Short mmCIF file of C-alpha atoms in Angstrom, two decimals:
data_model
loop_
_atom_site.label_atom_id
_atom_site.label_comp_id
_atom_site.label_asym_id
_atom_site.label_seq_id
_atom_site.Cartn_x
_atom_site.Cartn_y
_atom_site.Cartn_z
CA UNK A 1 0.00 0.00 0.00
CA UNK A 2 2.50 2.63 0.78
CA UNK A 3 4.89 1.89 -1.89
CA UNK A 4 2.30 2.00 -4.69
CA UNK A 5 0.44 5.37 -3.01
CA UNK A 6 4.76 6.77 -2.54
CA UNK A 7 4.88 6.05 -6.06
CA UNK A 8 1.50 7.77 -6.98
CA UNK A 9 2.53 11.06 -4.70
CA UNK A 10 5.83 11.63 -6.95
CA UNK A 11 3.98 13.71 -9.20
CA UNK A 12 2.66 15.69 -6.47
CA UNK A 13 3.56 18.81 -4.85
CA UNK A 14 0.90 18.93 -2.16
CA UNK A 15 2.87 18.52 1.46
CA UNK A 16 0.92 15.28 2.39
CA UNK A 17 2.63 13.70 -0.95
CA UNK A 18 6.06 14.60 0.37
CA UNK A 19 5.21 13.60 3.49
CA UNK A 20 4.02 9.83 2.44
CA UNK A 21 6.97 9.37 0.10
CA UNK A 22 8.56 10.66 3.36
CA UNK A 23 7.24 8.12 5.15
CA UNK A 24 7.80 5.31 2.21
CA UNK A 25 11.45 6.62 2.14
CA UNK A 26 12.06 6.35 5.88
CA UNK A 27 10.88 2.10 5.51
CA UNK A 28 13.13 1.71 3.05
CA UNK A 29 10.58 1.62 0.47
CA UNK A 30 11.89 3.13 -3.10
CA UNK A 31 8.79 4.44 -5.14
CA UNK A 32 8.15 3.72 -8.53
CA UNK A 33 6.97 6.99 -10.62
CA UNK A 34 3.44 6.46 -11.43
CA UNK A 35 2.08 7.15 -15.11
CA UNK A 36 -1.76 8.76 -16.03
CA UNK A 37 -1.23 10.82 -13.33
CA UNK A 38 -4.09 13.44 -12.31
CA UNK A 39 -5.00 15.10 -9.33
CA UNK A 40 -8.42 16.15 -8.62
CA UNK A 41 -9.01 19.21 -6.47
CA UNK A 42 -9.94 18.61 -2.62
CA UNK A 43 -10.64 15.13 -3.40
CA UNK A 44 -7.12 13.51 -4.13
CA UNK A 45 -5.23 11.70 -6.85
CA UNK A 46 -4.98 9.30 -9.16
CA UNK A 47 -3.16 6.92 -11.89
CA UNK A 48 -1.22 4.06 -12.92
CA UNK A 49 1.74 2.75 -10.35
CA UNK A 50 3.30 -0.38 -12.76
CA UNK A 51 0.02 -1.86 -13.67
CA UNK A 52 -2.18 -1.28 -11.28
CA UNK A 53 -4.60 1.42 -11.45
CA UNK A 54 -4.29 3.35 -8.04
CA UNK A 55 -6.45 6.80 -6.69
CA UNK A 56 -5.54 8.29 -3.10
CA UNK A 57 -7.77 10.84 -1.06
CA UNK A 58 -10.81 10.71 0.42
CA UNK A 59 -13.87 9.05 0.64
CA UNK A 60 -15.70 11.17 -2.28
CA UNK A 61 -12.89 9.85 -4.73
CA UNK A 62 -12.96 5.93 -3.40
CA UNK A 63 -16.63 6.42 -4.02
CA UNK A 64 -15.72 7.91 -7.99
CA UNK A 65 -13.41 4.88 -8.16
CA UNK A 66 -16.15 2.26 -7.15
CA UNK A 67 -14.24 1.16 -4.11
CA UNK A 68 -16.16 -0.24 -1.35
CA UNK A 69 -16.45 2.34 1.29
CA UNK A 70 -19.96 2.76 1.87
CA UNK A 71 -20.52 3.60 5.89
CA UNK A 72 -21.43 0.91 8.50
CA UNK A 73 -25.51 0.59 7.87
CA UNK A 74 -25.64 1.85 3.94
CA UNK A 75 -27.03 0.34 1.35
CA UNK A 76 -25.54 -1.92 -0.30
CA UNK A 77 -23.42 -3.54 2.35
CA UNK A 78 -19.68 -2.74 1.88
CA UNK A 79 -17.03 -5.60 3.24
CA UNK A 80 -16.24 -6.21 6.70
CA UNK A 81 -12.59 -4.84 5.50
CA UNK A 82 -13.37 -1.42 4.39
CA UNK A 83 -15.86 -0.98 7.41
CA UNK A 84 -12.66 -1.68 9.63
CA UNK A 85 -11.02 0.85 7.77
CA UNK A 86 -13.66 3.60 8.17
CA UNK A 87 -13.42 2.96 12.04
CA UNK A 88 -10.06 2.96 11.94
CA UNK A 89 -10.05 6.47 10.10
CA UNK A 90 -11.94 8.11 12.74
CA UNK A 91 -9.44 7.06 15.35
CA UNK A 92 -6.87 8.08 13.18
CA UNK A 93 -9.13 11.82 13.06
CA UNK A 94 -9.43 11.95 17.20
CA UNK A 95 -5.89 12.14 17.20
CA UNK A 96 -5.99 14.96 15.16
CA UNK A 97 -4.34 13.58 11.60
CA UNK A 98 -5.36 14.01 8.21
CA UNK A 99 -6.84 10.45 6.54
CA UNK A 100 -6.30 9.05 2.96
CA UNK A 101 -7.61 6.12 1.85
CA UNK A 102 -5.82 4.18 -0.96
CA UNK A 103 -7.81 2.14 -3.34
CA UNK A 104 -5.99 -0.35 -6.00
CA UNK A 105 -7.71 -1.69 -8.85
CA UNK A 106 -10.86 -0.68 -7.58
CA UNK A 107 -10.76 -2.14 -4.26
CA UNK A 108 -10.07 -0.35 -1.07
CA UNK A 109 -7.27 -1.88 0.41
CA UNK A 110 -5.65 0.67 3.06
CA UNK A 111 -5.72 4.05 4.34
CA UNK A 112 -2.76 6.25 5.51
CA UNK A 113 -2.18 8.40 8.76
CA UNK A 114 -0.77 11.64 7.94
CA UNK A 115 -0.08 13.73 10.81
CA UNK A 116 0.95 17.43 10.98
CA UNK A 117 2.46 18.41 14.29
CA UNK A 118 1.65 22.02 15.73
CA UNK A 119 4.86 23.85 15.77
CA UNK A 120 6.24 25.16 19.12
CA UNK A 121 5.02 28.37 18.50
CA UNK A 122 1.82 28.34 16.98
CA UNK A 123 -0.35 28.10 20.01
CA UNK A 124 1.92 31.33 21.56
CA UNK A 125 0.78 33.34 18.28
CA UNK A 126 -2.87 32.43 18.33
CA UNK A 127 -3.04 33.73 21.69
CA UNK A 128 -1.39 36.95 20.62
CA UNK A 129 -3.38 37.31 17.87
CA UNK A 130 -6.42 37.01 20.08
CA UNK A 131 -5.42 39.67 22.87
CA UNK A 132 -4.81 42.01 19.97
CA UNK A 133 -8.59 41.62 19.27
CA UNK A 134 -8.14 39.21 16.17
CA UNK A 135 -10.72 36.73 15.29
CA UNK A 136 -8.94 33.71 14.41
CA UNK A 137 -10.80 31.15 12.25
CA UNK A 138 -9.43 27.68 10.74
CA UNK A 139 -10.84 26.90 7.34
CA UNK A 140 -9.16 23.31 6.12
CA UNK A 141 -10.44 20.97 3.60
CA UNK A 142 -9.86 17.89 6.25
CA UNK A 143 -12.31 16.23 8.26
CA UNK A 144 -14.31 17.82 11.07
CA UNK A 145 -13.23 15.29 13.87
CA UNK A 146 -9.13 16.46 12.89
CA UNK A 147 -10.25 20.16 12.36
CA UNK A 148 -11.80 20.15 16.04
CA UNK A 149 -8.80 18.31 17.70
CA UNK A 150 -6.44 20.18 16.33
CA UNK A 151 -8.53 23.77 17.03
CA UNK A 152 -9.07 22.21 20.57
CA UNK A 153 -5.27 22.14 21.22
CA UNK A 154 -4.95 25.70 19.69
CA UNK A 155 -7.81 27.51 21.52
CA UNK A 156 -9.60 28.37 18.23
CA UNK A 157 -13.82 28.27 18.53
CA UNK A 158 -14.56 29.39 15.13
CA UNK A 159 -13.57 26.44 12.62
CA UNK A 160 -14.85 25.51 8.56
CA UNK A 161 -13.75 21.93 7.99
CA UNK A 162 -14.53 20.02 4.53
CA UNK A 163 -14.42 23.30 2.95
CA UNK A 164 -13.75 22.77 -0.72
CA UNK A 165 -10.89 25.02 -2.50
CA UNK A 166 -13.71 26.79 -4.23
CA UNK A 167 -15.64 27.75 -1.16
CA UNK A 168 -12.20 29.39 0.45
CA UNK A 169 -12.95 32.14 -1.42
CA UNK A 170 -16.78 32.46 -0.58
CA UNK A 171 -15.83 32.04 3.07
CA UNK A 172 -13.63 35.28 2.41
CA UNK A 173 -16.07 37.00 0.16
CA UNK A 174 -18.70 36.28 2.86
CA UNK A 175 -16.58 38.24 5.80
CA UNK A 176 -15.39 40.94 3.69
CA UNK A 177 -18.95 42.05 2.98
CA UNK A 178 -19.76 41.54 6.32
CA UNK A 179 -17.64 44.64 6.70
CA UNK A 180 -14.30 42.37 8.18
CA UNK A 181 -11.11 43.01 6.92
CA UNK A 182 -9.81 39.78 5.89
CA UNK A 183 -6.19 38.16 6.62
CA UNK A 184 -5.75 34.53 5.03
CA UNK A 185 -2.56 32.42 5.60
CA UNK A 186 -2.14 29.38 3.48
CA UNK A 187 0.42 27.20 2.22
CA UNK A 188 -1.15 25.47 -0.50
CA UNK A 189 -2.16 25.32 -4.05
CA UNK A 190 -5.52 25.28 -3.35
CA UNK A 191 -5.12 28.22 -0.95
CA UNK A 192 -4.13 30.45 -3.51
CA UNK A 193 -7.14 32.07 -4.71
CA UNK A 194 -8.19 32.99 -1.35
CA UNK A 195 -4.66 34.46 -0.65
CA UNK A 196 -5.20 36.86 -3.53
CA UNK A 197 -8.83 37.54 -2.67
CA UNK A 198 -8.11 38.61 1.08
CA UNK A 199 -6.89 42.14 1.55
CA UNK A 200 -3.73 40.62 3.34
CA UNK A 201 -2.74 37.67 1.97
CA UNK A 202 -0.36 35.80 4.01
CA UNK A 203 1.70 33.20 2.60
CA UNK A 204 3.98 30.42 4.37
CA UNK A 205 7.68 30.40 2.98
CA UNK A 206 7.54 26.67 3.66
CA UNK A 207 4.58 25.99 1.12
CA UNK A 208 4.27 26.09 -2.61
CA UNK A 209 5.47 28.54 -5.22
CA UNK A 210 2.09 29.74 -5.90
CA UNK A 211 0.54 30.47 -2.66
CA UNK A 212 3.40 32.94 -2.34
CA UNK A 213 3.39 34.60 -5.58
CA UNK A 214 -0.92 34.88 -4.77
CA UNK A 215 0.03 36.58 -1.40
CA UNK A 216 0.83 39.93 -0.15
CA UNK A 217 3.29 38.92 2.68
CA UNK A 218 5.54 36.05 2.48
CA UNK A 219 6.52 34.43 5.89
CA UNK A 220 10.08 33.13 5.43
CA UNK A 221 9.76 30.18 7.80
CA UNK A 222 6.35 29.80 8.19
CA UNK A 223 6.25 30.54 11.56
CA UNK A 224 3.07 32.62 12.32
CA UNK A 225 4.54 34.65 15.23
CA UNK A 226 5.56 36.59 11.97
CA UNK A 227 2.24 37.70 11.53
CA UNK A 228 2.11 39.16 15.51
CA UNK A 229 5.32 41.15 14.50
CA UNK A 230 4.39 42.41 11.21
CA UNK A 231 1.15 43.75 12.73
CA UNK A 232 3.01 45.19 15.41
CA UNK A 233 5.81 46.86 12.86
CA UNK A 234 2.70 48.17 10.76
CA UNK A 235 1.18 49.34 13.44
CA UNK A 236 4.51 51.73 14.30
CA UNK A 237 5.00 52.70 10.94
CA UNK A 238 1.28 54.12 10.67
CA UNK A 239 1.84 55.84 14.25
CA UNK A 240 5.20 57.48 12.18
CA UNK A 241 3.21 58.24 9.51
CA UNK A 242 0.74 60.09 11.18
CA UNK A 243 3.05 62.13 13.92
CA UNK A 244 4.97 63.01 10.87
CA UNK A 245 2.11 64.31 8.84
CA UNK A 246 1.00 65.98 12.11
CA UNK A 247 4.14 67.98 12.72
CA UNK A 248 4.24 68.99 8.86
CA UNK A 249 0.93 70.58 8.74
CA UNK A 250 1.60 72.16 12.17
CA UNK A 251 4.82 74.17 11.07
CA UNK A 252 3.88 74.46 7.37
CA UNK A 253 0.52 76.36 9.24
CA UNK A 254 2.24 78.20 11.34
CA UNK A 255 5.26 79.41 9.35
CA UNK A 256 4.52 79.92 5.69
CA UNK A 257 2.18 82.68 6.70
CA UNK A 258 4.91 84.47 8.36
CA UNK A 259 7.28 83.86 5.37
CA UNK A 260 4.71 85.11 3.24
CA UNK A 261 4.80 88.68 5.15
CA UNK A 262 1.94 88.70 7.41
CA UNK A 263 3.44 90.05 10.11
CA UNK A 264 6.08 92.34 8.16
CA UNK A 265 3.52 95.31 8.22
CA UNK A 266 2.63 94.69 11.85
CA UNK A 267 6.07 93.81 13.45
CA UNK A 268 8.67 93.68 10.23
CA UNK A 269 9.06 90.20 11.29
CA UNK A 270 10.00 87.78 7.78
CA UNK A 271 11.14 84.32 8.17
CA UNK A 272 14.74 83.57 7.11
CA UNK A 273 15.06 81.21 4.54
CA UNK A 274 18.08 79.82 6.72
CA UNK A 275 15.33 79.17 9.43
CA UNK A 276 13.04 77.83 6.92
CA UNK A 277 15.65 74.96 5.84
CA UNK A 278 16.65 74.30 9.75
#
């Protein structure tokens, strides 16, 4: 199973397909390139590994491929095997990772575990972002039960999971004419038309060529304490900004009058041009 789905993922650049040829790599498993490749968008991918016809994602494609995943209690009955492996997937969710199910030949034979640990510092930047009055949302095209476990260990309430690439950008749409102003940070293809929809599109230096040419900010490292401090540095620069503009119209009000003469007739008072450039 994970040789022929490694093998599948090499024409992939989505990070769960490094991460399972990762994963292949680390067993000592060398992947074959697969042939017919074609990825289908939020639902997974598919093609020819050798000579056996192979698709990887989630249950919408095993259903295109005619695998048998039908849930425990649909019509028709699926086999005892693939109901096993539906449990098994929603463990797999409660511990917050990310599912795929691999189907060969049109049979569901096995499902991967593809977990994406929180970095050190996430939780430390949600919480800043929230003191600063930020409404943090998580919008992910995974499964509800990983969504909430990993928004549980994060502290975020508001969370979109199953969201479709397509309806990224209607969940944007939908807050900016609610009046919001709209931040998205993504790493992904499929992110990328929300990144350039936003008004601040954030992108993670870690994640694919196109999410950062689509956004407005690049983080280098893709560590999102970056977006604390850029907030913080825009936030300065706008306070600069201002006092500057503040002090210019000040003088420029209260000087150019008296370089223009008004109080020559009064108290022969004219302002020195060497004052003027000081």
């Amino acid at each position: 199973v994970l040789r022929l789905s490694a093998g599948l993922e090499t024409g992939s650049e989505h990070p769960l397909a490094a991460a399972i040829i990762a994963g292949a790599r680390d067993r000592g498993i060398s992947p074959v390139a697969a042939s017919d490749f074609e990825s289908l968008t939020g639902a997974g991918v598919t093609g020819t590994v050798g000579s056996r016809q192979v698709a990887l994602g989630n249950l919408h494609l095993m259903e295109q491929a005619r695998a048998s995943v039908a849930a425990p209690g649909a019509a028709p009955a699926p086999d005892p095997s693939a109901i096993a492996l539906i449990r098994r997937a929603g463990d797999l969710r409660r511990e917050g990772q990310t599912v795929v199910f691999v189907a060969v030949d049109g049979r569901l034979c096995g499902l991967l575990g593809v977990s994406d640990p929180i970095k050190a510092t996430t939780p430390d930047a949600i919480r800043d972002l929230q003191r600063d009055g930020v409404r943090v949302m998580m919008v992910t095209g995974d499964s509800r039960a990983t969504a909430e476990e990993v928004a549980r260990r994060l502290g975020i309430d508001d969370v979109q999971a199953e969201v479709l690439p397509a309806r990224k950008v209607e969940v944007v749409r939908k807050l900016q004419e609610a009046g919001r102003i709209v931040a998205m940070a993504g790493d992904g293809i499929n992110d990328a038309p929300a990144l350039a929809r936003a008004d601040v599109g954030i992108a993670m230096g870690t994640g694919t060529d196109v999410a950062m040419e689509s956004a407005s900010i690049t983080l280098v490292k893709g560590d999102l304490r970056g977006i604390v401090r850029a907030r913080r540095l825009s936030r300065s620069t706008m306070r600069n900004i201002r006092q500057n503009l503040f002090f210019a119209f000040i003088y420029n009000a209260l000087c150019v009058p008296v370089a223009a003469g008004v109080l020559y007739p009064v108290l022969g008072l004219l302002l020195s041009p060497m004052i003027a450039s000081a």
